[in-house]
Each structure stands twice: as structure tokens, then as C-alpha cells.
């Protein structure tokens, strides 16, 4: 017997809205609390604890008996809980593993779930996710049946004691995080310089979020930290930023620190150099990144056969791109617009791609070039075809531009799991 996830989610939320006390600080997090709980109904809901847990379990069992026909459906991906009910996740393309998990992980700054797809496919179970962009949360929910919690600082900020943090964030083996990169990325740094804003760690909004990761790691002591960031992290502030990260991980935390810049273009048809960091609690474990060195993949491999005409850029935009490219090339600064070579990998997909597509315009015979479609962007990042795309085009471009290359992360994670699990 299995409980349909969507119905269970709806009825528990309705029960909660009937006046169950949720601390003010977490009131907006109810969908996250309930959906996280449905992934592990043996345990008590995060934040709320065992009184609510017992109540929800009793309520769902009783509700199930009353609404037997509609509520219980037997499907494959369900799993059994202490109270004898299973939750059915077959409406979601990436259901949690129904077997005993090989390891548990948390998905911080989850975006649309690139790390999660990779780690789940290796037998991992996600026990906590957080992401503060509402559109990314919606996409994440549609794919995994879980609303990530919002701002990480609700769990790590000044008012939260170590004991509260330890209780709120479940124990886990791998902490995965592609932490916000704008303060370190080349484009981010020059835009911030132009606006005379802070960048790197002094950027209070985003750069400093590394210290939130550090605080979680200090208290929860997972076996592994698996982090990803832009290539420029290595060079930022003359190498001082990466040195600070390394020192914090090695000295404050007492973990080992391995880092490598890897280009994804032999795994997916996109030039994407990223900085990957793997850190072990057990310093005796020796780690080497997988060798990623095949032939670069051609962009044509992932193109849709007949995308809608709406992706073709206007004459005005194309002329504007060309004029600016000529001007910028003569000054040696600024952007240049590229018509892609279909036999080579695409340029790096960035979050602003949807604005005008200048990083990668697909040539078309007898027409102006076109933007990549959201599905093509998903493929450039190695997301499976079953991935449900963000609802709006601009959101899709932004989210895929920020996400990780799933199969590459999987290759690194595979090496990690060989070492540890
Ligand atoms: C580089 S992206 C990570 C993308 C993700 N790895 C993926 O595969 O889709 C960083 C994410 O952190 C989120 N973010 C920024 N500040 C945050 C905060 N304070 N708390 C939670 N998430 C935050 C952003 O919305 C963004 O989606």
C-alpha cells in the first residue's frame, strides 16, 4: 500500500494550516518541512519535532483508512515506514532510492538539483536541501518531490545556537554545495567593481556564504565536503581567496583539501571550466580526481531538430551584437557575440544567456541565428531527458547557467564513494 505523495502533502499542509504552532522564523518553510518529512516519515519533521511527527503519522494512517480507494495506490517506487505506510513518488522523475541508501547527503544552494541527480544516481539519499530562489524551488519540487528550505542563514545565522543547528540539519555523510559564485566570477567581479560594490568574501550577501557552509561542517562533521565554484575562484584576489578557503578547511575544520579545475567539454558539448573541491574528514584518505580528457564533444550532438521560430533572434538584435562585437574587439574589452561552430563545444553557458544569447548563437541557413532552447541548455549541462524544465524560458536559462554538469559531478562523486562508502 502506498500513499500518493501529492495527496499526503496537501492534507498534512491543510492540517498544519489549522493552527499548528510553527516558530515565526520558519513559518514560510512549511512546504519544505512537510515535503522533507514525507521523504522520511519514520523520523520526526525537521524543526517541529516528535509531537507533530506522531500526530502526522496517526493522521495519515487514519486518513488513509477513510479514503482507502483514492488514497492507497500500489506503485513501484514506494517504501515502507514504521507505521506501515509507504509514500509513492512515481509522479516525480527523480524519486528517492527505495533501497537502503549507500550514503546520506545534503544539497546546499541546490539550484535545480544538479548535485542531487548525480548523488542519488549513486545510491545516495538527500536528507536536506536549501535554495532561496522561488523559481528554482518550484522546479526542484516538480523533479524530486521536495521543496528546498530557503535562506541557509536561517539555519546558520547569529540567533541559531550550535545545538539548534545540530538538531535542525540532519546527520549526513556528504555535504554538497555549488555555493553562489557571482562574487568570484570574472563577470561578477568586473560588474561589482564598476558599481563599487564589494566582491569575494567581503560581499556580505553571497561570498560570505562559504562561512555558513563551514559552520555546518564544523557542527555536523560529515565525512566529505564536495564543493563546486567558478574557475576564477582559484585566481580571485591574486590566489588569496582560495588560500583562505583551503586554510579554513584544513586548519579550522581539520579536513584534507583537494582541488582541481576541470573542463567539461569531453563529457558534454560545452567548454565549462569549474573549480571542484573535495575534502575528507579522514585525512589519511588519499584522493585523486578522475581523469577527464577525451575529445571535445560537438555542439550539434545536442541540438533539437526543429526548434520553434521564437528562438531566432531579431534582425535588430543581431545587428546590435555585430556592431558591439566590432567595437569591443577594436578596444580589446567587453563582449563579443559568437555564432557557434557546431563541430565544437559551445561556449560556457552563463546565467545571463537568455537576455541576448551572445555566448552561443546557433547558425541557421537563410535565417538569423537562434538561441539554444531550454532543453538544449539542459543537455549542455548533462541533465537527463526526463528532467522537468523550469516553467519560464528566462528562468530556465538562468538556472541552467548556474547549475553543475551532472555527469561530471557524478564521475567525481563516484570516486568519492569508492573511497568512503
Ligand atoms: C551556483 S548556484 C548552484 C546551482 C546548483 N548547484 C545546481 O546544480 O543547480 C547557487 C544557488 O545558491 C542560491 N542561493 C544564493 N544565496 C542563498 C542563500 N542565502 N541561501 C540559500 N540559497 C542561496 C542561488 O539562488 C543559486 O541558485
CSV table of C-alpha atoms and ligand atoms in Angstrom, one decimal:
chain,number,residue,atom,x,y,z
A,1,UNK,CA,0.0,0.0,0.0
A,2,UNK,CA,1.4,3.4,-0.8
A,3,UNK,CA,0.2,6.9,-0.1
A,4,UNK,CA,0.1,9.2,-3.0
A,5,UNK,CA,2.8,11.9,-2.3
A,6,UNK,CA,0.8,14.8,-3.6
A,7,UNK,CA,-2.3,14.0,-1.6
A,8,UNK,CA,-0.3,13.4,1.6
A,9,UNK,CA,1.5,16.6,1.1
A,10,UNK,CA,-1.8,18.5,0.6
A,11,UNK,CA,-3.6,17.0,3.6
A,12,UNK,CA,-0.7,17.5,6.1
A,13,UNK,CA,-0.3,21.1,4.9
A,14,UNK,CA,-4.0,21.6,5.5
A,15,UNK,CA,-3.7,20.1,9.0
A,16,UNK,CA,-0.8,22.5,9.7
A,17,UNK,CA,-2.7,25.5,8.5
A,18,UNK,CA,-5.4,24.7,11.0
A,19,UNK,CA,-3.3,26.4,13.7
A,20,UNK,CA,-0.3,24.2,14.5
A,21,UNK,CA,2.4,26.4,16.1
A,22,UNK,CA,5.5,26.8,13.9
A,23,UNK,CA,8.2,29.1,15.1
A,24,UNK,CA,7.9,32.5,13.5
A,25,UNK,CA,11.4,32.2,12.0
A,26,UNK,CA,10.3,29.1,10.0
A,27,UNK,CA,6.7,29.9,9.2
A,28,UNK,CA,7.3,30.3,5.5
A,29,UNK,CA,9.1,27.0,5.5
A,30,UNK,CA,6.1,24.7,5.9
A,31,UNK,CA,6.1,23.3,2.4
A,32,UNK,CA,9.8,22.4,2.9
A,33,UNK,CA,9.2,20.9,6.4
A,34,UNK,CA,6.3,18.7,5.1
A,35,UNK,CA,7.9,17.6,1.9
A,36,UNK,CA,11.2,16.8,3.6
A,37,UNK,CA,9.2,14.8,6.2
A,38,UNK,CA,7.4,12.7,3.5
A,39,UNK,CA,10.8,11.6,2.3
A,40,UNK,CA,11.4,10.1,5.7
A,41,UNK,CA,8.2,9.7,7.7
A,42,UNK,CA,9.8,7.3,10.2
A,43,UNK,CA,11.7,10.4,11.5
A,44,UNK,CA,10.1,13.4,13.0
A,45,UNK,CA,9.6,16.5,10.9
A,46,UNK,CA,12.6,18.9,10.9
A,47,UNK,CA,12.2,22.0,13.2
A,48,UNK,CA,8.9,20.7,14.6
A,49,UNK,CA,9.9,17.5,16.4
A,50,UNK,CA,8.2,14.5,17.7
A,51,UNK,CA,4.8,15.8,18.9
A,52,UNK,CA,4.0,16.9,15.3
A,53,UNK,CA,5.6,13.7,13.9
A,54,UNK,CA,3.4,11.4,15.9
A,55,UNK,CA,0.3,13.5,15.0
A,56,UNK,CA,1.1,13.4,11.3
A,57,UNK,CA,1.7,9.7,11.3
A,58,UNK,CA,-1.5,9.0,13.1
A,59,UNK,CA,-3.4,11.4,10.9
A,60,UNK,CA,-2.2,9.9,7.7
A,61,UNK,CA,-2.9,6.4,8.8
A,62,UNK,CA,-6.5,7.4,9.8
A,63,UNK,CA,-7.0,9.4,6.6
A,64,UNK,CA,-5.7,6.5,4.6
A,65,UNK,CA,-8.2,4.1,6.1
A,66,UNK,CA,-11.1,6.5,5.5
A,67,UNK,CA,-10.1,7.3,1.9
A,68,UNK,CA,-8.9,3.9,1.1
A,69,UNK,CA,-9.8,3.6,-2.6
A,70,UNK,CA,-8.5,7.0,-3.6
A,71,UNK,CA,-5.5,7.3,-1.3
A,72,UNK,CA,-3.7,4.0,-1.5
A,73,UNK,CA,-2.3,3.0,-4.8
A,74,UNK,CA,0.3,0.4,-5.2
A,75,UNK,CA,3.3,1.6,-7.2
A,76,UNK,CA,6.9,0.6,-7.6
A,77,UNK,CA,8.9,3.4,-6.0
A,78,UNK,CA,7.1,3.4,-2.7
A,79,UNK,CA,8.9,2.5,0.6
A,80,UNK,CA,7.8,1.2,3.9
A,81,UNK,CA,7.8,3.1,7.2
A,82,UNK,CA,7.5,2.1,10.8
A,83,UNK,CA,3.7,2.7,10.7
A,84,UNK,CA,3.2,0.5,7.7
A,85,UNK,CA,2.6,3.2,5.1
A,86,UNK,CA,4.6,3.9,2.1
A,87,UNK,CA,4.9,7.1,0.2
A,88,UNK,CA,4.6,6.9,-3.6
A,89,UNK,CA,6.9,9.2,-5.6
A,90,UNK,CA,6.2,7.9,-9.1
A,91,UNK,CA,4.8,11.3,-10.2
A,92,UNK,CA,8.4,12.6,-9.9
A,93,UNK,CA,11.2,11.8,-12.4
A,94,UNK,CA,13.8,11.5,-9.7
A,95,UNK,CA,12.3,9.7,-6.7
A,96,UNK,CA,14.3,8.9,-3.6
A,97,UNK,CA,16.0,5.5,-3.6
A,98,UNK,CA,13.7,2.7,-2.4
A,99,UNK,CA,16.7,0.7,-1.2
A,100,UNK,CA,18.8,1.2,1.8
A,101,UNK,CA,20.9,4.3,0.9
A,102,UNK,CA,24.6,3.9,0.5
A,103,UNK,CA,25.2,7.3,2.0
A,104,UNK,CA,23.2,10.4,3.0
A,105,UNK,CA,23.9,13.8,1.7
A,106,UNK,CA,22.7,17.4,1.9
A,107,UNK,CA,22.2,19.7,-1.1
A,108,UNK,CA,23.1,23.2,-0.2
A,109,UNK,CA,22.4,26.1,-2.6
A,110,UNK,CA,20.7,23.3,-4.5
A,111,UNK,CA,19.5,25.4,-7.6
A,112,UNK,CA,17.6,23.0,-9.7
A,113,UNK,CA,19.3,19.9,-8.3
A,114,UNK,CA,22.3,19.1,-10.4
A,115,UNK,CA,24.2,17.6,-7.5
A,116,UNK,CA,21.1,15.7,-6.3
A,117,UNK,CA,20.6,13.9,-9.6
A,118,UNK,CA,24.3,12.8,-9.6
A,119,UNK,CA,24.4,11.7,-6.0
A,120,UNK,CA,21.0,10.0,-6.0
A,121,UNK,CA,22.0,8.0,-9.1
A,122,UNK,CA,24.9,6.6,-7.0
A,123,UNK,CA,22.6,5.3,-4.3
A,124,UNK,CA,22.7,8.4,-2.0
A,125,UNK,CA,19.7,9.8,-0.2
A,126,UNK,CA,19.2,13.5,0.2
A,127,UNK,CA,18.2,14.4,3.7
A,128,UNK,CA,18.2,18.2,3.5
A,129,UNK,CA,18.1,20.8,0.7
A,130,UNK,CA,18.1,24.6,0.7
A,131,UNK,CA,17.8,27.2,-2.1
A,132,UNK,CA,16.4,30.7,-1.8
A,133,UNK,CA,15.1,31.3,-5.3
A,134,UNK,CA,11.4,30.6,-5.5
A,135,UNK,CA,11.5,29.6,-9.2
A,136,UNK,CA,14.4,27.2,-8.6
A,137,UNK,CA,12.4,25.7,-5.6
A,138,UNK,CA,9.4,25.0,-7.9
A,139,UNK,CA,11.5,23.2,-10.4
A,140,UNK,CA,13.2,21.2,-7.7
A,141,UNK,CA,9.8,20.2,-6.3
A,142,UNK,CA,8.5,19.1,-9.6
A,143,UNK,CA,11.5,16.8,-10.1
A,144,UNK,CA,12.2,15.5,-6.7
A,145,UNK,CA,9.0,15.9,-4.7
A,146,UNK,CA,10.8,18.2,-2.2
A,147,UNK,CA,10.7,21.9,-1.5
A,148,UNK,CA,14.2,23.0,-0.5
A,149,UNK,CA,14.3,25.2,2.6
A,150,UNK,CA,15.1,28.9,1.9
A,151,UNK,CA,17.9,31.1,3.0
A,152,UNK,CA,20.7,29.0,4.6
A,153,UNK,CA,21.3,31.7,7.1
A,154,UNK,CA,18.0,30.7,8.9
A,155,UNK,CA,20.0,27.7,10.0
A,156,UNK,CA,23.4,29.2,10.4
A,157,UNK,CA,22.8,32.8,11.3
A,158,UNK,CA,23.6,34.6,14.5
A,159,UNK,CA,20.5,33.7,16.5
A,160,UNK,CA,21.0,30.0,16.0
A,161,UNK,CA,22.9,28.1,18.6
A,162,UNK,CA,25.2,25.2,17.7
A,163,UNK,CA,22.8,22.8,19.4
A,164,UNK,CA,19.9,24.1,17.3
A,165,UNK,CA,21.9,23.8,14.1
A,166,UNK,CA,22.8,20.3,15.0
A,167,UNK,CA,19.2,19.4,15.6
A,168,UNK,CA,17.8,21.3,12.5
A,169,UNK,CA,20.1,19.9,9.9
A,170,UNK,CA,20.1,16.1,9.7
A,171,UNK,CA,23.2,14.0,10.0
A,172,UNK,CA,24.8,13.3,6.7
A,173,UNK,CA,27.9,11.8,5.0
A,174,UNK,CA,28.4,14.2,2.2
A,175,UNK,CA,27.8,17.9,2.2
A,176,UNK,CA,27.5,19.1,-1.4
A,177,UNK,CA,27.3,22.7,-2.4
A,178,UNK,CA,27.8,24.8,-5.5
A,179,UNK,CA,28.0,27.9,-3.5
A,180,UNK,CA,27.0,31.2,-5.1
A,181,UNK,CA,29.7,32.3,-7.4
A,182,UNK,CA,28.9,35.8,-8.7
A,183,UNK,CA,31.3,37.5,-6.2
A,184,UNK,CA,34.1,35.4,-7.6
A,185,UNK,CA,33.3,35.0,-11.2
A,186,UNK,CA,35.1,37.3,-13.7
A,187,UNK,CA,31.8,38.9,-14.9
A,188,UNK,CA,30.6,39.3,-11.3
A,189,UNK,CA,33.9,40.9,-10.2
A,190,UNK,CA,34.0,43.5,-13.0
A,191,UNK,CA,30.3,44.3,-12.6
A,192,UNK,CA,30.9,44.8,-8.9
A,193,UNK,CA,34.0,46.9,-9.4
A,194,UNK,CA,32.1,49.1,-11.8
A,195,UNK,CA,29.3,49.6,-9.2
A,196,UNK,CA,31.9,49.9,-6.5
A,197,UNK,CA,30.4,47.0,-4.6
A,198,UNK,CA,32.4,44.6,-2.5
A,199,UNK,CA,33.5,41.3,-4.1
A,200,UNK,CA,34.8,37.9,-2.9
A,201,UNK,CA,34.4,37.3,0.8
A,202,UNK,CA,33.7,40.8,1.7
A,203,UNK,CA,30.5,40.5,-0.3
A,204,UNK,CA,28.1,40.1,2.6
A,205,UNK,CA,25.3,38.7,0.6
A,206,UNK,CA,26.9,35.9,-1.3
A,207,UNK,CA,30.7,35.5,-0.9
A,208,UNK,CA,30.4,35.1,2.9
A,209,UNK,CA,28.1,32.1,2.4
A,210,UNK,CA,31.2,30.0,2.4
A,211,UNK,CA,31.4,30.6,6.1
A,212,UNK,CA,27.8,29.2,6.5
A,213,UNK,CA,29.0,26.0,4.9
A,214,UNK,CA,31.9,26.0,7.2
A,215,UNK,CA,29.7,26.4,10.3
A,216,UNK,CA,27.5,23.4,9.2
A,217,UNK,CA,30.6,21.3,8.6
A,218,UNK,CA,32.1,22.2,11.9
A,219,UNK,CA,29.0,21.1,13.8
A,220,UNK,CA,27.8,18.2,11.7
A,221,UNK,CA,31.3,16.8,10.8
A,222,UNK,CA,30.2,15.0,7.6
A,223,UNK,CA,32.7,12.5,6.1
A,224,UNK,CA,33.1,14.5,2.9
A,225,UNK,CA,32.6,18.1,1.6
A,226,UNK,CA,32.0,18.3,-2.1
A,227,UNK,CA,32.1,21.9,-3.4
A,228,UNK,CA,32.0,23.5,-6.8
A,229,UNK,CA,32.6,27.0,-7.9
A,230,UNK,CA,33.7,29.1,-10.9
A,231,UNK,CA,37.2,28.7,-12.4
A,232,UNK,CA,38.1,32.2,-11.3
A,233,UNK,CA,37.8,31.3,-7.6
A,234,UNK,CA,41.4,29.9,-8.0
A,235,UNK,CA,42.7,33.3,-9.2
A,236,UNK,CA,40.5,35.6,-7.3
A,237,UNK,CA,42.3,38.3,-5.3
A,238,UNK,CA,45.7,37.0,-6.5
A,239,UNK,CA,45.0,33.5,-5.2
A,240,UNK,CA,44.3,34.7,-1.6
A,241,UNK,CA,40.6,33.7,-1.7
A,242,UNK,CA,41.3,30.0,-2.5
A,243,UNK,CA,44.1,30.1,0.1
A,244,UNK,CA,41.6,31.3,2.7
A,245,UNK,CA,39.2,28.5,1.8
A,246,UNK,CA,42.0,25.9,2.0
A,247,UNK,CA,43.2,27.2,5.3
A,248,UNK,CA,39.7,27.3,6.8
A,249,UNK,CA,39.1,23.7,5.7
A,250,UNK,CA,42.5,22.3,6.7
A,251,UNK,CA,43.2,24.3,9.9
A,252,UNK,CA,39.8,25.3,11.3
A,253,UNK,CA,38.0,22.2,10.3
A,254,UNK,CA,40.8,19.7,10.3
A,255,UNK,CA,39.8,18.1,6.9
A,256,UNK,CA,42.0,17.4,3.9
A,257,UNK,CA,41.6,19.6,0.9
A,258,UNK,CA,41.8,18.5,-2.8
A,259,UNK,CA,41.1,20.9,-5.6
A,260,UNK,CA,41.1,20.7,-9.4
A,261,UNK,CA,40.0,22.9,-12.2
A,262,UNK,CA,38.3,20.6,-14.7
A,263,UNK,CA,36.8,21.4,-18.2
A,264,UNK,CA,33.6,19.5,-19.0
A,265,UNK,CA,33.9,19.7,-22.8
A,266,UNK,CA,34.7,16.0,-23.2
A,267,UNK,CA,31.7,15.0,-21.1
A,268,UNK,CA,29.2,17.4,-22.6
A,269,UNK,CA,29.5,19.7,-25.6
A,270,UNK,CA,30.3,22.8,-23.6
A,271,UNK,CA,33.5,24.5,-22.6
A,272,UNK,CA,33.0,24.8,-18.9
A,273,UNK,CA,35.9,25.1,-16.6
A,274,UNK,CA,35.0,24.8,-12.9
A,275,UNK,CA,36.8,24.6,-9.7
A,276,UNK,CA,36.0,21.3,-7.8
A,277,UNK,CA,36.9,20.8,-4.2
A,278,UNK,CA,36.8,17.5,-2.3
A,279,UNK,CA,37.6,17.5,1.4
A,280,UNK,CA,37.8,14.5,3.7
A,281,UNK,CA,37.3,14.3,7.5
A,282,UNK,CA,39.6,11.3,7.5
A,283,UNK,CA,42.9,12.9,6.4
A,284,UNK,CA,44.5,9.6,5.7
A,285,UNK,CA,42.3,9.0,2.7
A,286,UNK,CA,44.2,9.9,-0.5
A,287,UNK,CA,42.1,11.2,-3.3
A,288,UNK,CA,42.7,11.9,-7.0
A,289,UNK,CA,40.2,13.5,-9.3
A,290,UNK,CA,39.1,11.3,-12.3
A,291,UNK,CA,40.9,11.9,-15.5
A,292,UNK,CA,38.6,13.8,-17.8
A,293,UNK,CA,40.5,14.1,-21.1
A,294,UNK,CA,38.6,12.7,-24.1
A,295,UNK,CA,37.9,14.5,-27.4
A,296,UNK,CA,35.8,17.6,-27.1
A,297,UNK,CA,32.1,16.9,-28.0
A,298,UNK,CA,30.4,18.8,-30.9
A,299,UNK,CA,27.5,21.1,-30.1
A,300,UNK,CA,25.5,19.6,-33.0
A,301,UNK,CA,25.1,16.4,-30.8
A,302,UNK,CA,22.5,18.0,-28.5
A,303,UNK,CA,20.6,20.3,-30.9
A,304,UNK,CA,16.8,19.8,-31.3
A,305,UNK,CA,15.8,19.0,-34.9
A,306,UNK,CA,13.2,21.8,-35.4
A,307,UNK,CA,13.0,24.3,-32.5
A,308,UNK,CA,10.3,26.9,-32.7
A,309,UNK,CA,10.9,30.1,-34.6
A,310,UNK,CA,10.6,32.1,-31.4
A,311,UNK,CA,14.3,31.3,-30.7
A,312,UNK,CA,15.5,33.1,-33.8
A,313,UNK,CA,16.9,36.4,-32.8
A,314,UNK,CA,15.6,39.6,-34.4
A,315,UNK,CA,17.5,41.5,-37.1
A,316,UNK,CA,17.9,44.4,-34.7
A,317,UNK,CA,19.5,42.3,-32.0
A,318,UNK,CA,21.8,40.6,-34.5
A,319,UNK,CA,23.0,43.9,-36.0
A,320,UNK,CA,23.4,45.3,-32.4
A,321,UNK,CA,25.5,42.2,-31.5
A,322,UNK,CA,27.7,42.6,-34.5
A,323,UNK,CA,28.3,46.3,-34.1
A,324,UNK,CA,29.2,45.9,-30.5
A,325,UNK,CA,31.5,43.0,-31.2
A,326,UNK,CA,33.4,45.1,-33.8
A,327,UNK,CA,33.7,48.0,-31.3
A,328,UNK,CA,34.7,45.8,-28.4
A,329,UNK,CA,37.3,43.8,-30.5
A,330,UNK,CA,39.0,47.1,-31.5
A,331,UNK,CA,39.1,48.2,-27.9
A,332,UNK,CA,40.1,44.7,-26.6
A,333,UNK,CA,37.4,44.8,-24.0
A,334,UNK,CA,33.8,43.8,-23.4
A,335,UNK,CA,31.8,41.1,-25.0
A,336,UNK,CA,31.9,39.6,-28.4
A,337,UNK,CA,28.9,37.7,-29.9
A,338,UNK,CA,29.6,34.3,-31.2
A,339,UNK,CA,27.9,32.3,-33.9
A,340,UNK,CA,28.7,28.8,-32.7
A,341,UNK,CA,30.8,26.2,-34.6
A,342,UNK,CA,28.5,23.2,-34.4
A,343,UNK,CA,31.5,20.9,-34.6
A,344,UNK,CA,33.0,22.2,-31.4
A,345,UNK,CA,31.7,22.5,-27.9
A,346,UNK,CA,29.6,25.6,-27.0
A,347,UNK,CA,31.0,28.5,-25.0
A,348,UNK,CA,30.2,28.4,-21.3
A,349,UNK,CA,26.6,28.8,-20.5
A,350,UNK,CA,26.1,31.7,-18.1
A,351,UNK,CA,23.0,32.8,-16.2
A,352,UNK,CA,22.5,35.9,-18.3
A,353,UNK,CA,22.4,33.8,-21.5
A,354,UNK,CA,18.6,34.3,-22.0
A,355,UNK,CA,19.0,38.1,-22.3
A,356,UNK,CA,20.5,38.0,-25.8
A,357,UNK,CA,22.2,34.7,-26.3
A,358,UNK,CA,25.6,36.3,-27.2
A,359,UNK,CA,27.7,33.4,-25.8
A,360,UNK,CA,26.2,30.9,-28.2
A,361,UNK,CA,24.1,31.6,-31.2
A,362,UNK,CA,23.2,28.6,-33.4
A,363,UNK,CA,23.7,29.4,-37.1
A,364,UNK,CA,20.6,28.7,-39.3
A,365,UNK,CA,20.6,28.5,-43.1
A,366,UNK,CA,18.8,31.5,-44.6
A,367,UNK,CA,17.8,32.9,-41.2
A,368,UNK,CA,19.3,35.0,-38.4
A,369,UNK,CA,20.9,32.7,-35.7
A,370,UNK,CA,18.9,31.4,-32.8
A,371,UNK,CA,19.3,30.9,-29.1
A,372,UNK,CA,19.6,27.5,-27.6
A,373,UNK,CA,16.3,26.2,-26.3
A,374,UNK,CA,16.0,25.4,-22.6
A,375,UNK,CA,16.1,21.7,-23.4
A,376,UNK,CA,19.3,22.1,-25.3
A,377,UNK,CA,20.7,24.0,-22.3
A,378,UNK,CA,19.6,21.1,-20.0
A,379,UNK,CA,21.5,18.8,-22.3
A,380,UNK,CA,24.6,21.0,-22.3
A,381,UNK,CA,24.7,20.6,-18.5
A,382,UNK,CA,24.1,16.8,-18.9
A,383,UNK,CA,20.6,16.8,-17.3
A,384,UNK,CA,18.6,13.6,-18.2
A,385,UNK,CA,15.8,14.0,-20.7
A,386,UNK,CA,13.3,13.2,-18.0
A,387,UNK,CA,14.2,16.4,-16.1
A,388,UNK,CA,11.1,18.7,-15.9
A,389,UNK,CA,12.3,22.1,-17.2
A,390,UNK,CA,11.6,25.4,-15.3
A,391,UNK,CA,8.2,26.8,-16.3
A,392,UNK,CA,9.5,30.0,-17.9
A,393,UNK,CA,12.2,30.3,-20.5
A,394,UNK,CA,14.2,33.1,-18.8
A,395,UNK,CA,14.2,31.1,-15.5
A,396,UNK,CA,15.4,28.1,-17.4
A,397,UNK,CA,18.4,29.9,-18.9
A,398,UNK,CA,19.3,31.4,-15.6
A,399,UNK,CA,19.1,28.2,-13.7
A,400,UNK,CA,20.9,26.0,-16.2
A,401,UNK,CA,23.6,28.8,-16.5
A,402,UNK,CA,24.2,28.4,-12.7
A,403,UNK,CA,24.0,24.7,-12.4
A,404,UNK,CA,26.6,21.9,-12.5
A,405,UNK,CA,27.4,19.5,-15.2
A,406,UNK,CA,25.6,16.4,-13.9
A,407,UNK,CA,27.7,13.6,-15.4
A,408,UNK,CA,30.9,15.3,-14.5
A,409,UNK,CA,29.8,15.8,-10.9
A,410,UNK,CA,28.8,12.1,-11.0
A,411,UNK,CA,32.2,11.0,-12.1
A,412,UNK,CA,33.9,12.8,-9.2
A,413,UNK,CA,31.2,11.6,-6.8
A,414,UNK,CA,31.8,8.1,-7.9
A,415,UNK,CA,35.5,8.3,-7.0
A,416,UNK,CA,34.5,9.8,-3.6
A,417,UNK,CA,32.1,6.9,-3.0
A,418,UNK,CA,34.7,4.4,-3.9
A,419,UNK,CA,36.9,5.8,-1.2
A,420,UNK,CA,34.4,6.2,1.6
A,421,UNK,CA,31.3,4.0,1.2
B,1,LIG,C1,25.8,28.4,-8.3
B,1,LIG,S1,24.1,28.2,-7.9
B,1,LIG,C2,24.0,26.4,-7.5
B,1,LIG,C3,23.4,25.6,-8.6
B,1,LIG,C4,23.2,24.1,-8.3
B,1,LIG,N1,24.5,23.5,-7.9
B,1,LIG,C5,22.6,23.4,-9.5
B,1,LIG,O1,23.1,22.4,-9.9
B,1,LIG,O2,21.6,23.8,-10.0
B,1,LIG,C6,23.9,28.9,-6.3
B,1,LIG,C7,22.5,28.9,-5.8
B,1,LIG,O3,22.5,29.4,-4.5
B,1,LIG,C8,21.3,30.1,-4.2
B,1,LIG,N2,21.5,31.0,-3.1
B,1,LIG,C9,22.1,32.2,-3.0
B,1,LIG,N3,22.1,32.7,-1.8
B,1,LIG,C10,21.4,31.7,-1.0
B,1,LIG,C11,21.1,31.6,0.4
B,1,LIG,N4,21.5,32.6,1.2
B,1,LIG,N5,20.5,30.5,0.9
B,1,LIG,C12,20.2,29.5,0.0
B,1,LIG,N6,20.4,29.6,-1.3
B,1,LIG,C13,21.1,30.6,-1.8
B,1,LIG,C14,21.0,30.8,-5.6
B,1,LIG,O4,19.7,31.1,-5.7
B,1,LIG,C15,21.6,29.8,-6.6
B,1,LIG,O5,20.5,29.0,-7.1
